[in-house]
Coordinates of C-alpha atoms in Angstrom, one line a residue:
M127 CA 0.0 0.0 0.0
S128 CA 1.3 3.5 -0.9
H129 CA 2.9 5.6 1.7
S130 CA 2.8 9.1 0.1
L131 CA 0.3 11.4 -1.4
R132 CA 2.3 11.4 -4.7
A133 CA 2.0 7.6 -4.9
L134 CA -1.8 8.0 -4.7
G135 CA -1.7 10.5 -7.5
I136 CA -2.3 13.5 -5.2
D137 CA -0.3 16.7 -5.7
L138 CA -1.5 19.4 -3.3
L139 CA -0.2 22.2 -5.5
S140 CA -1.3 20.9 -8.9
P141 CA -3.9 23.0 -10.8
Q142 CA -6.2 19.9 -10.9
F143 CA -6.1 19.6 -7.1
I144 CA -6.6 23.3 -6.5
A145 CA -9.5 23.4 -8.9
D146 CA -11.3 20.6 -7.1
P147 CA -9.6 18.8 -4.2
Y148 CA -12.7 16.8 -3.2
P149 CA -12.3 13.7 -5.4
F150 CA -8.7 13.5 -4.3
Y151 CA -9.8 13.6 -0.7
D152 CA -12.1 10.7 -1.3
R153 CA -9.3 8.7 -2.8
L154 CA -7.0 9.5 0.2
R155 CA -9.7 8.7 2.8
A156 CA -10.5 5.4 1.1
A157 CA -6.8 4.4 0.7
R158 CA -5.1 5.8 3.8
P159 CA -7.2 8.1 6.1
I160 CA -4.0 8.4 8.3
L161 CA -0.9 8.9 6.2
F162 CA 2.6 10.1 6.9
D163 CA 4.0 11.8 3.9
P164 CA 7.9 12.0 3.9
E165 CA 7.9 14.7 1.2
W166 CA 5.8 17.2 3.3
N167 CA 7.1 15.7 6.6
L168 CA 3.5 15.8 7.8
W169 CA 0.9 13.3 9.1
F170 CA -2.3 13.8 7.0
F171 CA -5.7 13.1 8.5
S172 CA -8.7 13.1 6.1
A173 CA -11.5 11.3 8.1
Y174 CA -13.9 13.4 10.1
E175 CA -13.8 11.4 13.3
D176 CA -10.0 11.5 13.4
I177 CA -9.9 15.2 12.9
V178 CA -12.4 15.8 15.6
S179 CA -10.4 13.5 18.0
L180 CA -7.1 15.3 17.4
L181 CA -8.6 18.8 17.6
R182 CA -9.8 17.9 21.1
D183 CA -6.6 16.2 22.1
R184 CA -4.5 18.5 24.3
R185 CA -1.4 16.6 23.5
L186 CA -1.4 18.4 20.2
G187 CA -1.2 22.2 19.9
R188 CA -0.1 25.2 17.9
D189 CA 3.1 25.7 19.7
L190 CA 6.2 23.6 20.7
D191 CA 9.3 25.0 22.3
E192 CA 11.8 23.3 20.0
A193 CA 9.7 23.7 16.8
P194 CA 11.3 25.8 14.0
K195 CA 9.8 29.3 14.1
P196 CA 10.1 32.3 11.9
D197 CA 13.0 34.5 13.0
P198 CA 11.6 36.8 15.8
Q199 CA 13.9 39.6 14.5
T200 CA 11.7 39.8 11.4
P201 CA 8.3 41.5 11.5
F202 CA 6.5 38.3 10.6
G203 CA 8.5 36.4 13.2
W204 CA 7.5 39.0 15.8
L205 CA 3.8 38.7 14.7
H206 CA 4.0 34.9 15.1
A207 CA 5.6 35.1 18.5
N208 CA 2.8 37.4 19.8
S209 CA -0.2 35.9 18.0
L210 CA -3.1 34.4 19.9
M211 CA -3.4 31.7 17.2
E212 CA 0.1 30.4 17.9
K213 CA -0.2 30.3 21.7
E214 CA -1.0 27.5 24.1
P215 CA -2.3 27.9 27.8
P216 CA -1.7 29.8 30.0
D217 CA -0.9 32.6 27.5
H218 CA -3.6 31.4 25.1
T219 CA -6.2 31.4 27.9
R220 CA -5.3 35.0 29.0
L221 CA -5.3 36.4 25.5
R222 CA -8.4 34.6 24.4
G223 CA -10.3 35.7 27.4
L224 CA -9.6 39.2 26.5
V225 CA -10.6 38.9 22.9
N226 CA -13.7 37.0 23.8
K227 CA -14.9 40.1 25.7
A228 CA -14.9 41.9 22.4
F229 CA -16.7 39.1 20.6
T230 CA -19.6 38.5 23.0
P231 CA -22.8 37.3 21.2
A232 CA -24.5 40.7 22.2
R233 CA -21.6 42.7 20.7
V234 CA -21.6 40.7 17.5
E235 CA -25.4 40.9 17.1
A236 CA -25.2 44.7 17.7
L237 CA -23.1 44.8 14.5
R238 CA -26.0 43.6 12.4
P239 CA -27.3 47.1 11.3
L240 CA -23.7 48.1 10.5
I241 CA -23.2 45.0 8.3
E242 CA -26.6 45.5 6.6
Q243 CA -25.8 49.1 5.8
A244 CA -22.4 48.2 4.4
A245 CA -23.9 45.4 2.3
H246 CA -26.6 47.6 0.8
R247 CA -24.2 50.5 0.3
L248 CA -21.9 48.2 -1.8
L249 CA -25.0 47.0 -3.8
D250 CA -26.2 50.6 -4.4
E251 CA -23.0 51.1 -6.3
V252 CA -23.5 48.2 -8.7
V253 CA -27.3 47.7 -9.0
E254 CA -27.6 49.9 -12.1
R255 CA -24.7 48.1 -13.9
G256 CA -26.4 44.8 -14.4
E257 CA -23.1 42.9 -13.8
M258 CA -20.2 42.8 -11.3
D259 CA -17.4 40.7 -10.0
L260 CA -19.1 39.4 -6.9
L261 CA -15.7 38.9 -5.3
A262 CA -14.0 42.3 -5.9
D263 CA -17.2 44.4 -5.8
F264 CA -18.9 42.8 -2.8
A265 CA -17.4 39.9 -1.0
E266 CA -13.9 41.5 -0.5
P267 CA -14.9 45.0 0.6
L268 CA -17.7 43.9 3.0
P269 CA -15.7 42.1 5.7
V270 CA -13.0 44.8 5.5
L271 CA -15.6 47.5 6.2
V272 CA -16.9 45.5 9.1
I273 CA -13.6 44.7 10.7
A274 CA -12.3 48.2 10.1
D275 CA -15.4 49.5 11.9
L276 CA -15.0 47.0 14.7
L277 CA -11.3 47.9 15.2
G278 CA -11.9 51.7 14.7
V279 CA -9.7 52.1 11.6
P280 CA -10.2 55.6 10.1
Q281 CA -11.8 55.8 6.7
E282 CA -8.6 57.1 4.9
A283 CA -6.6 54.0 5.9
R284 CA -9.1 51.3 5.0
S285 CA -7.9 50.7 1.5
R286 CA -4.6 49.5 2.8
L287 CA -6.1 46.7 5.0
R288 CA -6.9 44.1 2.3
P289 CA -3.4 44.3 0.6
W290 CA -1.7 44.0 4.0
S291 CA -3.8 41.0 5.0
N292 CA -3.3 39.3 1.6
R293 CA 0.5 39.5 1.9
I294 CA 0.5 38.3 5.5
V295 CA -1.7 35.2 5.1
A296 CA 0.4 34.0 2.2
M297 CA 2.8 32.8 4.9
Y298 CA 0.3 30.3 6.2
E299 CA 0.4 28.3 2.9
L300 CA 2.4 25.0 2.9
S301 CA 5.5 26.3 1.3
P302 CA 5.7 30.1 1.1
S303 CA 8.5 31.6 -1.1
A304 CA 11.2 34.0 -0.2
E305 CA 9.3 36.7 -2.0
D306 CA 6.1 35.9 0.0
A307 CA 8.2 36.3 3.2
R308 CA 9.6 39.7 1.9
H309 CA 6.1 41.0 1.1
A310 CA 4.7 39.7 4.5
N311 CA 7.5 41.3 6.5
R312 CA 6.9 44.6 4.9
A313 CA 3.1 44.3 5.4
V314 CA 3.4 43.4 9.1
S315 CA 5.9 46.2 9.6
E316 CA 3.6 48.9 8.0
F317 CA 0.4 47.5 9.6
A318 CA 2.0 47.3 13.1
A319 CA 3.4 50.9 12.8
F320 CA -0.1 52.1 11.8
L321 CA -1.8 50.3 14.7
R322 CA 0.7 51.5 17.2
G323 CA -0.2 55.1 16.2
L324 CA -3.9 54.3 16.5
A325 CA -3.4 52.6 19.9
A326 CA -1.6 55.7 21.2
E327 CA -4.4 57.9 20.0
R328 CA -7.0 55.7 21.7
K329 CA -5.1 55.8 25.0
L330 CA -5.6 59.6 24.9
R331 CA -9.1 59.6 23.5
P332 CA -10.9 56.2 23.8
Q333 CA -13.8 55.5 21.5
D334 CA -16.4 52.8 21.3
D335 CA -14.2 50.4 19.3
L336 CA -12.2 47.2 19.8
I337 CA -8.8 48.9 19.9
S338 CA -10.0 51.2 22.7
A339 CA -11.4 48.1 24.6
L340 CA -8.0 46.3 24.2
V341 CA -6.0 49.4 25.2
A342 CA -8.2 49.7 28.3
A343 CA -7.6 46.0 29.1
E344 CA -3.8 46.6 28.6
E345 CA -4.0 49.4 31.1
Q346 CA -5.4 47.2 33.8
G347 CA -2.1 45.5 34.5
S348 CA -0.2 42.8 32.8
R349 CA -3.2 41.4 30.9
L350 CA -1.9 42.3 27.4
S351 CA 1.4 43.8 26.3
E352 CA 1.4 46.4 23.5
D353 CA 3.0 43.8 21.2
E354 CA 0.2 41.4 22.0
L355 CA -2.4 44.1 21.4
I356 CA -1.0 45.0 18.0
A357 CA -0.6 41.3 17.0
T358 CA -4.2 40.5 18.1
C359 CA -5.5 43.4 15.9
I360 CA -3.5 42.1 12.9
L361 CA -4.8 38.5 13.5
L362 CA -8.4 39.8 13.8
L363 CA -8.1 41.5 10.4
N364 CA -6.5 38.6 8.7
A365 CA -8.7 35.9 10.2
G366 CA -11.7 38.2 10.3
H367 CA -11.9 38.8 6.6
E368 CA -9.7 36.6 4.5
A369 CA -11.7 33.4 5.2
T370 CA -15.0 35.3 5.1
V371 CA -14.4 36.7 1.6
N372 CA -13.8 33.2 0.3
A373 CA -16.7 31.7 2.3
I374 CA -19.1 34.2 0.7
T375 CA -17.8 33.7 -2.9
N376 CA -17.4 29.9 -2.6
G377 CA -20.9 29.7 -1.0
M378 CA -22.6 31.8 -3.7
L379 CA -20.9 29.8 -6.4
A380 CA -22.3 26.6 -4.8
L381 CA -25.8 28.2 -4.9
F382 CA -25.4 29.1 -8.6
Q383 CA -24.3 25.6 -9.4
H384 CA -27.3 24.1 -7.6
P385 CA -30.3 25.9 -9.1
D386 CA -32.9 23.9 -7.1
S387 CA -31.3 24.9 -3.8
Y388 CA -30.9 28.5 -5.1
A389 CA -34.6 28.6 -6.0
Q390 CA -35.6 27.1 -2.7
L391 CA -33.7 29.7 -0.8
R392 CA -35.3 32.5 -2.8
R393 CA -38.7 31.1 -2.0
S394 CA -38.0 30.4 1.6
P395 CA -35.4 32.9 3.0
E396 CA -36.0 31.5 6.5
W397 CA -33.5 28.7 5.5
I398 CA -30.7 31.3 5.4
K399 CA -29.0 30.0 8.6
T400 CA -28.8 26.4 7.6
A401 CA -27.9 27.5 4.0
V402 CA -24.9 29.4 5.3
E403 CA -23.8 26.4 7.4
E404 CA -24.0 24.2 4.3
M405 CA -22.0 26.8 2.3
L406 CA -19.3 26.6 5.0
R407 CA -19.3 22.8 4.9
Y408 CA -19.5 22.3 1.2
D409 CA -16.5 24.3 0.0
T410 CA -14.3 25.0 3.0
P411 CA -12.4 28.4 2.9
L412 CA -9.6 27.1 5.1
Q413 CA -8.8 23.6 3.8
L414 CA -6.0 22.5 6.3
F415 CA -4.9 23.3 9.8
R416 CA -1.6 22.2 11.3
R417 CA -0.9 21.1 14.9
W418 CA 2.4 20.1 16.6
V419 CA 2.5 16.8 18.5
R420 CA 3.5 18.1 22.0
E421 CA 3.9 14.7 23.6
D422 CA 4.1 11.2 22.2
V423 CA 0.7 10.0 21.1
E424 CA -0.4 6.5 20.0
Y425 CA -3.5 6.9 17.9
K426 CA -5.3 3.9 16.2
G427 CA -2.1 2.0 16.1
F428 CA 0.0 4.9 14.7
F429 CA 2.8 6.4 16.7
L430 CA 2.9 10.2 16.6
K431 CA 6.2 11.3 18.0
R432 CA 6.6 14.6 19.9
G433 CA 7.9 17.2 17.5
T434 CA 6.2 16.0 14.4
Q435 CA 3.4 17.9 12.7
V436 CA -0.1 16.8 11.8
A437 CA -2.2 18.3 8.9
L438 CA -5.9 18.1 9.6
L439 CA -7.7 18.3 6.3
Y440 CA -10.9 20.2 7.2
G441 CA -12.1 20.2 3.6
A442 CA -11.8 16.4 3.5
G443 CA -13.5 15.9 6.9
N444 CA -16.4 18.2 5.8
R445 CA -17.1 15.8 2.8
D446 CA -16.7 12.5 4.8
G447 CA -19.6 10.2 4.0
A448 CA -19.2 8.5 7.3
R449 CA -20.4 11.7 9.0
F450 CA -22.5 13.5 6.4
P451 CA -25.1 11.7 4.3
D452 CA -24.7 12.6 0.6
P453 CA -21.5 14.4 1.4
H454 CA -21.0 15.8 -2.1
G455 CA -24.6 17.0 -2.3
F456 CA -25.5 20.6 -1.5
D457 CA -28.5 20.7 0.8
I458 CA -29.5 24.1 2.3
T459 CA -31.9 22.3 4.7
R460 CA -29.2 20.1 6.2
S461 CA -29.9 20.4 9.9
D462 CA -27.3 18.0 11.4
N463 CA -24.3 19.8 10.2
P464 CA -21.4 19.9 12.7
H465 CA -18.8 21.0 10.0
L466 CA -15.2 21.6 10.9
T467 CA -14.8 24.9 9.2
F468 CA -14.2 26.9 12.4
G469 CA -12.2 24.2 14.1
L470 CA -12.9 22.7 17.5
G471 CA -11.5 22.8 21.0
I472 CA -9.6 25.7 22.6
H473 CA -8.5 27.0 19.2
Y474 CA -12.1 27.2 17.9
C475 CA -12.4 30.3 15.7
V476 CA -13.0 33.3 18.0
G477 CA -14.6 35.2 15.1
A478 CA -17.1 32.4 14.1
P479 CA -20.2 34.3 15.3
L480 CA -19.2 37.4 13.3
A481 CA -18.4 35.3 10.2
R482 CA -21.8 33.6 10.4
L483 CA -23.6 36.9 10.8
E484 CA -21.7 38.5 7.9
M485 CA -22.5 35.6 5.6
Q486 CA -26.2 35.6 6.6
V487 CA -26.5 39.3 6.0
A488 CA -24.5 39.2 2.7
V489 CA -26.5 36.4 1.2
Q490 CA -29.8 37.9 2.3
A491 CA -28.9 41.3 0.8
L492 CA -27.9 39.7 -2.5
L493 CA -31.2 37.7 -2.7
E494 CA -33.3 40.8 -1.8
R495 CA -31.6 43.4 -4.0
L496 CA -30.7 41.3 -7.0
P497 CA -33.5 38.9 -7.7
R498 CA -32.1 37.9 -11.1
L499 CA -28.5 37.3 -9.8
R500 CA -26.8 34.5 -11.7
L501 CA -23.3 33.4 -12.8
A502 CA -22.2 35.2 -16.0
D503 CA -22.5 32.9 -19.0
D504 CA -18.9 33.4 -20.0
A505 CA -17.6 33.2 -16.4
L506 CA -14.1 31.6 -16.2
L507 CA -13.8 30.1 -12.7
V508 CA -10.1 30.1 -11.7
Y509 CA -9.0 29.5 -8.1
R510 CA -6.1 31.4 -6.6
P511 CA -3.0 29.2 -6.8
T512 CA -3.0 28.6 -3.0
Y513 CA -4.1 25.5 -1.2
V514 CA -4.6 26.2 2.5
I515 CA -6.8 29.3 1.8
R516 CA -9.2 28.3 -0.9
G517 CA -10.8 31.0 -3.0
L518 CA -11.6 32.2 -6.5
K519 CA -9.7 34.9 -8.4
A520 CA -13.0 36.4 -9.5
L521 CA -16.8 35.6 -9.6
P522 CA -18.4 37.3 -12.6
V523 CA -22.2 37.6 -12.2
R524 CA -25.1 39.3 -14.0
F525 CA -28.4 40.5 -12.7

């Protein structure tokens, strides 16, 4: 039996895989749901139940003392060292507790009118045109407007957020290039300098925004260092919109490609919540998450040695027929839908309630305002040449 992805005919970076990874996942799950690949030096897990078990296993985590890390002298290395996402308890518990205060259900729900206004403002600009790129004209700017508002970023600086974020998240792919690192370092450096200035202003004149709330928490003692504050804001921008942009576009494409479900949602908009959950499951915006093995683990007869890394294939788990009936079907009424898209355990996505709300509002606004919205006949659907973060280059639509 084969012991590598390549031997199974799977190349994670090939155009065929990036265009549609799901048949490859089926092949992997059927042949070797647990596979150590020497080329990637990773344990790959593609079955839902295994991914769930390992996400909940505290012997695995995001950090490991002896793990190779980005050089802390570089801006990206500094970000990595101070990021909530890369921490384990007790640091993770302290930082997460603080960020959770900003993301209470009440605070997120209070953002609904803001998100609705932003969605309708974006659609006001295109409604007369009869066509748009749903990605560039709607799905990209919407989460940026929301997170900028949440953080308290002034209007004139907002156009820089998306390029900064794009360059930083390239470093979370499986094999970023030296050029990716150069761009990311520059983006972190510029973004951090900008946020330090903003934090200093909020110290003098607090406002009703997240940076002011985090500055206040920092003032109350050793809860949050300035570096942690800045890194947390950068993480919230990156995580808070990169995946949401792709979740909206991947999800709308799934609706266009399943006309019966699309018609059903138009007729019965009360299905919006389950429809959004199915969009998140069906074409996962974050396909893979890595964990370090922090102490030796024996799992199902496999020995995972401390210091090795596991790759949990969220996209594969979300299409596992052992957990989801008709896994390749798109069913907006699927009620039993515990997808993996936001993770599980202590690293469960802190912004999940906000992402869900943004998607619900975005899809609702599109259905209400553009009743004839459809994929452009000549639409060329090309995915960005990245694997971990799955998204289209453009989504041309007509209405």
